[in-house]
Short mmCIF file of N, CA, C and O in Angstrom, two decimals:
data_model
loop_
_atom_site.label_atom_id
_atom_site.label_comp_id
_atom_site.label_asym_id
_atom_site.label_seq_id
_atom_site.Cartn_x
_atom_site.Cartn_y
_atom_site.Cartn_z
N MET K 1 -10.41 15.69 -2.45
CA MET K 1 -9.51 14.65 -2.96
C MET K 1 -10.19 13.29 -2.76
O MET K 1 -10.75 13.02 -1.72
N GLU K 2 -10.08 12.48 -3.75
CA GLU K 2 -10.65 11.14 -3.69
C GLU K 2 -9.96 10.33 -2.59
O GLU K 2 -8.74 10.37 -2.45
N ASN K 3 -10.72 9.61 -1.81
CA ASN K 3 -10.15 8.81 -0.74
C ASN K 3 -9.61 7.51 -1.32
O ASN K 3 -10.35 6.68 -1.81
N LEU K 4 -8.29 7.35 -1.26
CA LEU K 4 -7.67 6.15 -1.80
C LEU K 4 -7.56 5.05 -0.76
O LEU K 4 -7.14 3.95 -1.06
N ASP K 5 -7.89 5.34 0.48
CA ASP K 5 -7.72 4.36 1.55
C ASP K 5 -8.82 3.33 1.50
O ASP K 5 -9.96 3.63 1.81
N MET K 6 -8.45 2.13 1.09
CA MET K 6 -9.41 1.04 1.07
C MET K 6 -8.95 -0.03 2.04
O MET K 6 -8.99 -1.21 1.77
N ASN K 7 -8.45 0.40 3.19
CA ASN K 7 -7.99 -0.53 4.20
C ASN K 7 -9.18 -1.33 4.71
O ASN K 7 -10.20 -0.77 5.09
N ILE K 8 -9.06 -2.62 4.69
CA ILE K 8 -10.18 -3.49 5.06
C ILE K 8 -9.97 -3.96 6.48
O ILE K 8 -9.03 -4.70 6.78
N LYS K 9 -10.80 -3.51 7.40
CA LYS K 9 -10.69 -3.89 8.80
C LYS K 9 -11.69 -4.99 9.16
O LYS K 9 -11.42 -5.80 10.00
N GLU K 10 -12.85 -4.97 8.56
CA GLU K 10 -13.91 -5.91 8.89
C GLU K 10 -14.11 -6.89 7.74
O GLU K 10 -14.70 -6.55 6.73
N ASN K 11 -13.60 -8.08 7.86
CA ASN K 11 -13.77 -9.11 6.84
C ASN K 11 -14.82 -10.11 7.31
O ASN K 11 -15.03 -10.28 8.51
N ASN K 12 -15.46 -10.78 6.36
CA ASN K 12 -16.40 -11.83 6.74
C ASN K 12 -15.65 -12.95 7.43
O ASN K 12 -14.61 -13.40 6.96
N THR K 13 -16.16 -13.40 8.55
CA THR K 13 -15.57 -14.50 9.29
C THR K 13 -16.67 -15.52 9.57
O THR K 13 -17.77 -15.17 9.97
N TYR K 14 -16.34 -16.79 9.33
CA TYR K 14 -17.26 -17.87 9.57
C TYR K 14 -16.70 -18.74 10.69
O TYR K 14 -15.57 -19.20 10.60
N LYS K 15 -17.49 -18.91 11.76
CA LYS K 15 -17.03 -19.66 12.92
C LYS K 15 -17.95 -20.83 13.20
O LYS K 15 -19.16 -20.74 13.01
N ASP K 16 -17.35 -21.92 13.64
CA ASP K 16 -18.10 -23.05 14.18
C ASP K 16 -17.21 -23.75 15.20
O ASP K 16 -16.15 -23.23 15.55
N ASP K 17 -17.59 -24.94 15.63
CA ASP K 17 -16.84 -25.63 16.69
C ASP K 17 -15.45 -26.07 16.25
O ASP K 17 -14.61 -26.39 17.08
N ARG K 18 -15.17 -26.07 14.95
CA ARG K 18 -13.84 -26.45 14.46
C ARG K 18 -12.86 -25.29 14.48
O ARG K 18 -11.66 -25.48 14.42
N GLY K 19 -13.39 -24.06 14.51
CA GLY K 19 -12.53 -22.88 14.44
C GLY K 19 -13.19 -21.81 13.59
O GLY K 19 -14.40 -21.64 13.65
N GLU K 20 -12.40 -21.14 12.79
CA GLU K 20 -12.96 -20.07 11.98
C GLU K 20 -12.26 -19.95 10.64
O GLU K 20 -11.12 -20.39 10.48
N ILE K 21 -12.97 -19.38 9.70
CA ILE K 21 -12.43 -19.05 8.39
C ILE K 21 -12.63 -17.54 8.20
O ILE K 21 -13.77 -17.06 8.30
N GLN K 22 -11.56 -16.84 7.97
CA GLN K 22 -11.66 -15.41 7.70
C GLN K 22 -11.42 -15.19 6.22
O GLN K 22 -10.38 -15.58 5.69
N MET K 23 -12.38 -14.58 5.56
CA MET K 23 -12.27 -14.31 4.13
C MET K 23 -11.31 -13.13 3.94
O MET K 23 -11.52 -12.07 4.50
N ILE K 24 -10.28 -13.34 3.15
CA ILE K 24 -9.30 -12.29 2.89
C ILE K 24 -9.65 -11.59 1.58
O ILE K 24 -9.84 -10.39 1.55
N LEU K 25 -9.72 -12.32 0.49
CA LEU K 25 -10.11 -11.78 -0.81
C LEU K 25 -11.12 -12.71 -1.43
O LEU K 25 -10.97 -13.93 -1.37
N GLU K 26 -12.14 -12.14 -2.02
CA GLU K 26 -13.15 -12.94 -2.71
C GLU K 26 -13.39 -12.38 -4.11
O GLU K 26 -13.29 -11.17 -4.32
N SER K 27 -13.69 -13.24 -5.03
CA SER K 27 -14.11 -12.85 -6.39
C SER K 27 -13.11 -11.95 -7.09
O SER K 27 -13.46 -10.92 -7.65
N CYS K 28 -11.83 -12.33 -7.05
CA CYS K 28 -10.85 -11.55 -7.81
C CYS K 28 -9.79 -12.49 -8.37
O CYS K 28 -9.50 -13.53 -7.80
N ASP K 29 -9.26 -12.10 -9.51
CA ASP K 29 -8.17 -12.84 -10.12
C ASP K 29 -6.86 -12.35 -9.51
O ASP K 29 -6.69 -11.16 -9.27
N VAL K 30 -5.94 -13.27 -9.28
CA VAL K 30 -4.64 -12.90 -8.73
C VAL K 30 -3.57 -13.35 -9.71
O VAL K 30 -3.52 -14.51 -10.11
N GLY K 31 -2.75 -12.40 -10.15
CA GLY K 31 -1.68 -12.71 -11.09
C GLY K 31 -0.42 -13.20 -10.41
O GLY K 31 0.35 -13.96 -10.98
N SER K 32 -0.21 -12.75 -9.16
CA SER K 32 0.95 -13.22 -8.40
C SER K 32 0.76 -12.91 -6.93
O SER K 32 0.00 -12.00 -6.56
N ILE K 33 1.45 -13.68 -6.10
CA ILE K 33 1.48 -13.45 -4.67
C ILE K 33 2.95 -13.43 -4.26
O ILE K 33 3.69 -14.36 -4.57
N SER K 34 3.36 -12.36 -3.61
CA SER K 34 4.75 -12.22 -3.16
C SER K 34 4.78 -12.06 -1.65
O SER K 34 3.95 -11.34 -1.09
N ARG K 35 5.72 -12.69 -0.99
CA ARG K 35 5.96 -12.45 0.44
C ARG K 35 7.20 -11.57 0.52
O ARG K 35 8.25 -11.89 -0.03
N ILE K 36 7.07 -10.44 1.20
CA ILE K 36 8.14 -9.44 1.25
C ILE K 36 8.51 -9.19 2.70
O ILE K 36 7.64 -8.92 3.54
N ILE K 37 9.80 -9.28 3.00
CA ILE K 37 10.32 -8.98 4.33
C ILE K 37 11.22 -7.76 4.20
O ILE K 37 12.09 -7.72 3.33
N THR K 38 10.98 -6.78 5.06
CA THR K 38 11.74 -5.54 4.98
C THR K 38 12.33 -5.21 6.35
O THR K 38 11.65 -5.34 7.37
N GLU K 39 13.57 -4.77 6.34
CA GLU K 39 14.29 -4.42 7.55
C GLU K 39 13.89 -3.01 8.02
O GLU K 39 13.44 -2.18 7.23
N PRO K 40 14.07 -2.72 9.31
CA PRO K 40 13.71 -1.41 9.86
C PRO K 40 14.51 -0.29 9.19
O PRO K 40 15.65 -0.47 8.79
N GLY K 41 13.87 0.87 9.06
CA GLY K 41 14.52 2.04 8.51
C GLY K 41 14.60 2.07 7.00
O GLY K 41 15.26 2.93 6.42
N LYS K 42 13.91 1.17 6.34
CA LYS K 42 13.95 1.08 4.87
C LYS K 42 12.65 1.59 4.27
O LYS K 42 11.62 1.69 4.94
N THR K 43 12.70 1.90 2.97
CA THR K 43 11.50 2.27 2.22
C THR K 43 11.36 1.32 1.03
O THR K 43 12.34 0.71 0.58
N ARG K 44 10.16 1.20 0.54
CA ARG K 44 9.86 0.43 -0.66
C ARG K 44 8.87 1.22 -1.51
O ARG K 44 8.27 2.17 -1.06
N ALA K 45 8.69 0.75 -2.69
CA ALA K 45 7.75 1.31 -3.68
C ALA K 45 8.36 2.55 -4.31
O ALA K 45 9.28 2.39 -5.11
N ARG K 46 7.88 3.75 -3.99
CA ARG K 46 8.29 4.97 -4.70
C ARG K 46 8.01 4.84 -6.19
O ARG K 46 8.84 5.13 -7.02
N HIS K 47 6.81 4.32 -6.50
CA HIS K 47 6.45 4.12 -7.90
C HIS K 47 4.93 4.13 -8.05
O HIS K 47 4.20 4.31 -7.09
N THR K 48 4.51 3.93 -9.29
CA THR K 48 3.10 3.79 -9.63
C THR K 48 2.98 2.66 -10.65
O THR K 48 3.98 2.27 -11.26
N HIS K 49 1.79 2.13 -10.79
CA HIS K 49 1.50 1.09 -11.79
C HIS K 49 0.38 1.60 -12.68
O HIS K 49 -0.71 1.91 -12.18
N PRO K 50 0.59 1.69 -14.00
CA PRO K 50 -0.47 2.20 -14.87
C PRO K 50 -1.71 1.30 -14.93
O PRO K 50 -2.82 1.80 -15.06
N ASN K 51 -1.53 -0.01 -14.81
CA ASN K 51 -2.66 -0.94 -14.93
C ASN K 51 -2.85 -1.85 -13.73
O ASN K 51 -3.97 -2.26 -13.45
N ASP K 52 -1.79 -2.20 -13.06
CA ASP K 52 -1.86 -3.19 -11.98
C ASP K 52 -2.40 -2.57 -10.70
O ASP K 52 -2.25 -1.38 -10.44
N THR K 53 -3.05 -3.39 -9.91
CA THR K 53 -3.50 -3.04 -8.57
C THR K 53 -3.00 -4.14 -7.64
O THR K 53 -2.66 -5.24 -8.08
N HIS K 54 -2.96 -3.84 -6.34
CA HIS K 54 -2.54 -4.89 -5.42
C HIS K 54 -3.13 -4.71 -4.03
O HIS K 54 -3.45 -3.59 -3.62
N PHE K 55 -3.31 -5.85 -3.38
CA PHE K 55 -3.68 -5.90 -1.97
C PHE K 55 -2.42 -6.27 -1.21
O PHE K 55 -1.64 -7.10 -1.67
N ILE K 56 -2.24 -5.69 -0.03
CA ILE K 56 -1.18 -6.17 0.85
C ILE K 56 -1.81 -6.57 2.17
O ILE K 56 -2.80 -5.97 2.62
N ILE K 57 -1.26 -7.61 2.74
CA ILE K 57 -1.69 -8.11 4.04
C ILE K 57 -0.46 -8.15 4.93
O ILE K 57 0.54 -8.79 4.60
N VAL K 58 -0.52 -7.45 6.06
CA VAL K 58 0.62 -7.37 6.97
C VAL K 58 0.61 -8.60 7.88
O VAL K 58 -0.34 -8.83 8.63
N ASN K 59 1.68 -9.40 7.79
CA ASN K 59 1.81 -10.60 8.63
C ASN K 59 2.38 -10.25 10.00
O ASN K 59 1.95 -10.78 11.01
N TYR K 60 3.38 -9.37 10.02
CA TYR K 60 3.88 -8.80 11.28
C TYR K 60 4.62 -7.51 10.96
O TYR K 60 5.02 -7.28 9.82
N GLY K 61 4.73 -6.66 11.97
CA GLY K 61 5.40 -5.39 11.79
C GLY K 61 4.42 -4.27 11.50
O GLY K 61 3.25 -4.33 11.90
N GLN K 62 4.90 -3.25 10.79
CA GLN K 62 4.08 -2.07 10.51
C GLN K 62 4.54 -1.43 9.19
O GLN K 62 5.73 -1.38 8.91
N ILE K 63 3.59 -0.93 8.43
CA ILE K 63 3.88 -0.21 7.20
C ILE K 63 3.19 1.14 7.28
O ILE K 63 2.00 1.23 7.60
N ILE K 64 3.94 2.19 6.99
CA ILE K 64 3.35 3.51 6.81
C ILE K 64 3.36 3.74 5.31
O ILE K 64 4.41 3.73 4.68
N ILE K 65 2.17 3.88 4.74
CA ILE K 65 2.06 4.02 3.29
C ILE K 65 1.50 5.40 2.96
O ILE K 65 0.56 5.87 3.59
N TYR K 66 2.14 6.06 1.99
CA TYR K 66 1.70 7.36 1.49
C TYR K 66 1.23 7.15 0.06
O TYR K 66 1.95 6.54 -0.74
N GLU K 67 0.05 7.68 -0.29
CA GLU K 67 -0.51 7.49 -1.63
C GLU K 67 -1.19 8.77 -2.12
O GLU K 67 -1.76 9.51 -1.32
N ARG K 68 -1.15 8.95 -3.43
CA ARG K 68 -1.91 10.02 -4.08
C ARG K 68 -2.09 9.64 -5.55
O ARG K 68 -1.31 8.87 -6.10
N PRO K 69 -3.11 10.20 -6.19
CA PRO K 69 -3.31 9.90 -7.61
C PRO K 69 -2.10 10.33 -8.43
O PRO K 69 -1.56 11.42 -8.24
N THR K 70 -1.68 9.47 -9.33
CA THR K 70 -0.55 9.76 -10.20
C THR K 70 -0.83 11.01 -11.03
O THR K 70 -1.94 11.21 -11.49
N GLY K 71 0.21 11.82 -11.20
CA GLY K 71 0.10 13.01 -12.04
C GLY K 71 -0.51 14.21 -11.34
O GLY K 71 -0.81 15.21 -11.98
N THR K 72 -0.71 14.12 -10.02
CA THR K 72 -1.28 15.25 -9.28
C THR K 72 -0.28 15.71 -8.22
O THR K 72 0.70 15.01 -7.92
N ASN K 73 -0.57 16.86 -7.67
CA ASN K 73 0.17 17.35 -6.51
C ASN K 73 -0.72 17.31 -5.27
O ASN K 73 -0.50 18.06 -4.33
N ASP K 74 -1.73 16.44 -5.30
CA ASP K 74 -2.61 16.30 -4.14
C ASP K 74 -1.81 15.95 -2.90
O ASP K 74 -0.76 15.30 -2.99
N VAL K 75 -2.33 16.34 -1.75
CA VAL K 75 -1.71 15.95 -0.50
C VAL K 75 -1.86 14.44 -0.38
O VAL K 75 -2.96 13.90 -0.50
N PRO K 76 -0.77 13.71 -0.17
CA PRO K 76 -0.87 12.26 -0.05
C PRO K 76 -1.71 11.84 1.17
O PRO K 76 -1.77 12.55 2.16
N ILE K 77 -2.33 10.71 1.04
CA ILE K 77 -3.02 10.09 2.16
C ILE K 77 -2.03 9.18 2.87
O ILE K 77 -1.35 8.37 2.23
N LYS K 78 -1.94 9.33 4.17
CA LYS K 78 -1.04 8.50 4.99
C LYS K 78 -1.89 7.47 5.71
O LYS K 78 -2.87 7.81 6.36
N THR K 79 -1.49 6.21 5.59
CA THR K 79 -2.20 5.12 6.27
C THR K 79 -1.17 4.28 7.02
O THR K 79 -0.13 3.94 6.46
N VAL K 80 -1.46 3.98 8.27
CA VAL K 80 -0.59 3.13 9.08
C VAL K 80 -1.22 1.75 9.14
O VAL K 80 -2.37 1.60 9.56
N LEU K 81 -0.46 0.75 8.70
CA LEU K 81 -0.94 -0.64 8.67
C LEU K 81 -0.18 -1.46 9.69
O LEU K 81 1.05 -1.35 9.79
N ASN K 82 -0.90 -2.28 10.43
CA ASN K 82 -0.31 -3.16 11.44
C ASN K 82 -0.68 -4.61 11.15
O ASN K 82 -1.44 -4.89 10.22
N LYS K 83 -0.17 -5.51 11.95
CA LYS K 83 -0.42 -6.95 11.78
C LYS K 83 -1.90 -7.21 11.55
O LYS K 83 -2.75 -6.74 12.29
N GLY K 84 -2.18 -7.96 10.47
CA GLY K 84 -3.55 -8.34 10.16
C GLY K 84 -4.28 -7.38 9.25
O GLY K 84 -5.33 -7.71 8.70
N ASP K 85 -3.75 -6.18 9.06
CA ASP K 85 -4.42 -5.21 8.20
C ASP K 85 -4.26 -5.59 6.73
O ASP K 85 -3.24 -6.14 6.32
N ILE K 86 -5.28 -5.26 5.96
CA ILE K 86 -5.30 -5.48 4.52
C ILE K 86 -5.49 -4.12 3.86
O ILE K 86 -6.32 -3.32 4.31
N HIS K 87 -4.72 -3.85 2.82
CA HIS K 87 -4.80 -2.54 2.16
C HIS K 87 -4.80 -2.73 0.65
O HIS K 87 -4.05 -3.56 0.13
N PHE K 88 -5.61 -1.96 -0.04
CA PHE K 88 -5.72 -2.01 -1.50
C PHE K 88 -5.12 -0.75 -2.09
O PHE K 88 -5.43 0.36 -1.66
N THR K 89 -4.23 -0.92 -3.08
CA THR K 89 -3.70 0.20 -3.84
C THR K 89 -4.13 0.02 -5.28
O THR K 89 -3.79 -0.98 -5.91
N LYS K 90 -4.90 0.99 -5.78
CA LYS K 90 -5.37 0.85 -7.16
C LYS K 90 -4.33 1.37 -8.13
O LYS K 90 -3.35 2.00 -7.74
N ASN K 91 -4.55 1.08 -9.39
CA ASN K 91 -3.63 1.55 -10.43
C ASN K 91 -3.62 3.08 -10.47
O ASN K 91 -4.50 3.73 -9.95
N LYS K 92 -2.57 3.61 -11.10
CA LYS K 92 -2.40 5.07 -11.24
C LYS K 92 -2.41 5.76 -9.88
O LYS K 92 -3.01 6.83 -9.72
N THR K 93 -1.74 5.14 -8.92
CA THR K 93 -1.60 5.71 -7.59
C THR K 93 -0.12 5.71 -7.23
O THR K 93 0.50 4.64 -7.13
N ASP K 94 0.45 6.91 -7.04
CA ASP K 94 1.82 6.99 -6.54
C ASP K 94 1.80 6.41 -5.13
O ASP K 94 0.91 6.74 -4.34
N HIS K 95 2.77 5.56 -4.80
CA HIS K 95 2.81 5.02 -3.45
C HIS K 95 4.23 4.81 -2.97
O HIS K 95 5.14 4.54 -3.75
N LEU K 96 4.38 5.00 -1.67
CA LEU K 96 5.65 4.88 -0.97
C LEU K 96 5.37 4.21 0.36
O LEU K 96 4.43 4.57 1.06
N MET K 97 6.18 3.21 0.71
CA MET K 97 6.03 2.50 1.98
C MET K 97 7.26 2.76 2.84
O MET K 97 8.38 2.67 2.37
N VAL K 98 7.01 3.04 4.13
CA VAL K 98 8.08 3.28 5.10
C VAL K 98 7.97 2.22 6.18
O VAL K 98 6.87 1.92 6.67
N PHE K 99 9.12 1.67 6.57
CA PHE K 99 9.17 0.60 7.56
C PHE K 99 10.04 1.03 8.73
O PHE K 99 11.24 1.22 8.58
N LEU K 100 9.41 1.18 9.89
CA LEU K 100 10.16 1.56 11.09
C LEU K 100 10.61 0.34 11.89
O LEU K 100 11.52 0.44 12.71
N VAL K 101 9.96 -0.79 11.66
CA VAL K 101 10.31 -2.06 12.32
C VAL K 101 10.38 -3.15 11.26
O VAL K 101 9.82 -3.01 10.16
N LYS K 102 11.03 -4.26 11.58
CA LYS K 102 11.07 -5.39 10.65
C LYS K 102 9.64 -5.83 10.36
O LYS K 102 8.84 -6.01 11.28
N THR K 103 9.33 -5.99 9.09
CA THR K 103 7.95 -6.22 8.66
C THR K 103 7.90 -7.29 7.58
O THR K 103 8.75 -7.31 6.69
N GLU K 104 6.90 -8.15 7.67
CA GLU K 104 6.63 -9.12 6.63
C GLU K 104 5.21 -8.89 6.15
O GLU K 104 4.28 -8.76 6.95
N PHE K 105 5.05 -8.81 4.82
CA PHE K 105 3.72 -8.68 4.26
C PHE K 105 3.63 -9.48 2.97
O PHE K 105 4.63 -9.77 2.33
N ASP K 106 2.40 -9.86 2.63
CA ASP K 106 2.13 -10.54 1.38
C ASP K 106 1.47 -9.54 0.44
O ASP K 106 0.61 -8.76 0.84
N CYS K 107 1.90 -9.58 -0.82
CA CYS K 107 1.37 -8.68 -1.85
C CYS K 107 0.66 -9.53 -2.91
O CYS K 107 1.28 -10.39 -3.52
N TYR K 108 -0.62 -9.28 -3.07
CA TYR K 108 -1.45 -9.98 -4.05
C TYR K 108 -1.68 -9.03 -5.22
O TYR K 108 -2.46 -8.09 -5.11
N SER K 109 -0.96 -9.25 -6.30
CA SER K 109 -1.06 -8.39 -7.49
C SER K 109 -2.05 -8.99 -8.47
O SER K 109 -2.08 -10.21 -8.66
N LEU K 110 -2.82 -8.15 -9.10
CA LEU K 110 -3.82 -8.67 -10.03
C LEU K 110 -3.25 -8.98 -11.40
O LEU K 110 -3.87 -9.67 -12.18
N LEU K 111 -2.03 -8.50 -11.68
CA LEU K 111 -1.32 -8.87 -12.90
C LEU K 111 -0.09 -9.69 -12.53
O LEU K 111 0.43 -9.56 -11.42
N PRO K 112 0.41 -10.53 -13.44
CA PRO K 112 1.62 -11.30 -13.14
C PRO K 112 2.80 -10.37 -12.82
O PRO K 112 2.90 -9.28 -13.38
N ARG K 113 3.67 -10.81 -11.94
CA ARG K 113 4.82 -10.00 -11.54
C ARG K 113 6.13 -10.63 -11.99
O ARG K 113 7.15 -10.48 -11.33
N ASN K 114 6.11 -11.32 -13.13
CA ASN K 114 7.39 -11.82 -13.64
C ASN K 114 8.24 -10.60 -14.03
O ASN K 114 7.75 -9.48 -14.12
N SER K 115 9.52 -10.80 -14.23
CA SER K 115 10.46 -9.69 -14.44
C SER K 115 10.03 -8.75 -15.55
O SER K 115 10.01 -7.53 -15.38
N ASP K 116 9.71 -9.29 -16.72
CA ASP K 116 9.35 -8.43 -17.86
C ASP K 116 8.10 -7.61 -17.58
O ASP K 116 8.07 -6.40 -17.79
N ASN K 117 7.07 -8.27 -17.10
CA ASN K 117 5.81 -7.57 -16.86
C ASN K 117 5.95 -6.56 -15.72
O ASN K 117 5.40 -5.47 -15.79
N TYR K 118 6.68 -6.91 -14.67
CA TYR K 118 6.84 -6.01 -13.54
C TYR K 118 7.51 -4.71 -13.99
O TYR K 118 7.08 -3.62 -13.62
N GLU K 119 8.53 -4.81 -14.80
CA GLU K 119 9.23 -3.60 -15.25
C GLU K 119 8.33 -2.74 -16.14
O GLU K 119 8.37 -1.52 -16.08
N LYS K 120 7.50 -3.37 -16.96
CA LYS K 120 6.57 -2.62 -17.80
C LYS K 120 5.49 -1.93 -16.95
O LYS K 120 4.99 -0.88 -17.31
N GLU K 121 5.12 -2.56 -15.84
CA GLU K 121 4.03 -2.08 -15.00
C GLU K 121 4.49 -1.23 -13.83
O GLU K 121 3.68 -0.84 -13.01
N THR K 122 5.77 -0.97 -13.72
CA THR K 122 6.29 -0.20 -12.60
C THR K 122 6.99 1.05 -13.14
O THR K 122 8.00 0.96 -13.82
N ILE K 123 6.40 2.19 -12.84
CA ILE K 123 6.99 3.46 -13.25
C ILE K 123 7.51 4.14 -12.00
O ILE K 123 6.72 4.56 -11.13
N ARG K 124 8.83 4.20 -11.89
CA ARG K 124 9.44 4.82 -10.72
C ARG K 124 9.20 6.32 -10.74
O ARG K 124 9.22 6.94 -11.79
N LEU K 125 8.98 6.89 -9.57
CA LEU K 125 8.71 8.31 -9.47
C LEU K 125 9.98 9.11 -9.75
O LEU K 125 11.05 8.75 -9.28
N SER K 126 9.83 10.18 -10.51
CA SER K 126 10.96 11.06 -10.77
C SER K 126 11.30 11.80 -9.47
O SER K 126 10.53 11.80 -8.51
N LYS K 127 12.43 12.43 -9.46
CA LYS K 127 12.85 13.19 -8.27
C LYS K 127 11.79 14.23 -7.90
O LYS K 127 11.50 14.45 -6.73
N GLU K 128 11.20 14.88 -8.90
CA GLU K 128 10.18 15.89 -8.65
C GLU K 128 8.90 15.27 -8.08
O GLU K 128 8.21 15.87 -7.29
N GLN K 129 8.57 14.06 -8.54
CA GLN K 129 7.35 13.39 -8.07
C GLN K 129 7.55 12.73 -6.71
O GLN K 129 6.58 12.50 -5.99
N ASP K 130 8.79 12.44 -6.36
CA ASP K 130 9.08 11.66 -5.16
C ASP K 130 9.13 12.56 -3.93
O ASP K 130 10.15 12.68 -3.27
N ASN K 131 8.00 13.21 -3.66
CA ASN K 131 7.93 14.10 -2.51
C ASN K 131 6.72 13.77 -1.65
O ASN K 131 6.15 14.65 -1.02
N LEU K 132 6.32 12.53 -1.63
CA LEU K 132 5.11 12.14 -0.93
C LEU K 132 5.16 12.48 0.55
O LEU K 132 4.24 13.07 1.10
N ILE K 133 6.25 12.11 1.22
CA ILE K 133 6.35 12.37 2.66
C ILE K 133 6.45 13.87 2.91
O ILE K 133 5.76 14.42 3.77
N GLU K 134 7.30 14.55 2.14
CA GLU K 134 7.49 15.98 2.32
C GLU K 134 6.19 16.74 2.08
O GLU K 134 5.84 17.66 2.82
N SER K 135 5.46 16.38 1.05
CA SER K 135 4.19 17.03 0.72
C SER K 135 3.18 16.82 1.84
O SER K 135 2.47 17.75 2.24
N TYR K 136 3.10 15.61 2.35
CA TYR K 136 2.19 15.30 3.45
C TYR K 136 2.54 16.14 4.68
O TYR K 136 1.68 16.79 5.27
N ASN K 137 3.82 16.12 5.07
CA ASN K 137 4.24 16.86 6.26
C ASN K 137 4.03 18.36 6.11
O ASN K 137 3.58 19.02 7.04
N LYS K 138 4.36 18.91 4.95
CA LYS K 138 4.20 20.36 4.71
C LYS K 138 2.74 20.76 4.83
O LYS K 138 2.40 21.77 5.45
N TYR K 139 1.85 19.97 4.25
CA TYR K 139 0.42 20.27 4.32
C TYR K 139 -0.05 20.31 5.77
O TYR K 139 -0.72 21.24 6.19
N TRP K 140 0.31 19.29 6.55
CA TRP K 140 -0.18 19.22 7.93
C TRP K 140 0.47 20.25 8.83
O TRP K 140 -0.17 20.78 9.73
N GLU K 141 1.73 20.58 8.60
CA GLU K 141 2.37 21.64 9.38
C GLU K 141 1.67 22.97 9.12
O GLU K 141 1.40 23.72 10.06
N THR K 142 1.35 23.26 7.88
CA THR K 142 0.68 24.51 7.52
C THR K 142 -0.73 24.55 8.10
O THR K 142 -1.15 25.57 8.66
N ASN K 143 -1.47 23.46 7.99
CA ASN K 143 -2.86 23.44 8.44
C ASN K 143 -3.01 23.35 9.95
O ASN K 143 -3.99 23.84 10.49
N GLU K 144 -2.06 22.75 10.63
CA GLU K 144 -2.12 22.71 12.09
C GLU K 144 -1.94 24.12 12.66
O GLU K 144 -2.56 24.47 13.67
N LYS K 145 -1.13 24.94 12.02
CA LYS K 145 -0.91 26.32 12.47
C LYS K 145 -2.17 27.15 12.27
O LYS K 145 -2.42 28.09 13.01
N ALA K 146 -2.96 26.79 11.27
CA ALA K 146 -4.17 27.56 10.96
C ALA K 146 -5.31 27.24 11.92
O ALA K 146 -6.26 27.99 12.02
N VAL K 147 -5.22 26.14 12.62
CA VAL K 147 -6.33 25.72 13.50
C VAL K 147 -6.27 26.43 14.82
O VAL K 147 -5.33 26.75 15.40
#
């Protein structure tokens, strides 16, 4: 399975006696930037974008994100993001975010996120497709028994 995890842990940082500059994103167009605050015990996403991609940067809290290529039954990749982490989700990737604690993150989308465009670019997962967590857990329960 293709590795969808493009979590960026090591960014270029420039330091001098004034302080430091940490490069977050370089050489990319940004269509919109959203700040999202989510309460504990909630989920977000449960969708895919046919063309749009996005980076998220966790300001505080934690995000558990499950992803897999759209249109497949691949075992989802689970990534845990904490304060300061940056994560890239490419287009045609089913994704679901789980929040166990209050979390604030910024989402940098490469396409505009106005109402009309967002609805065109957001395909909600059907009930049959919306099994990311269950699929992940079933795979690991089965494979842990085999080890």
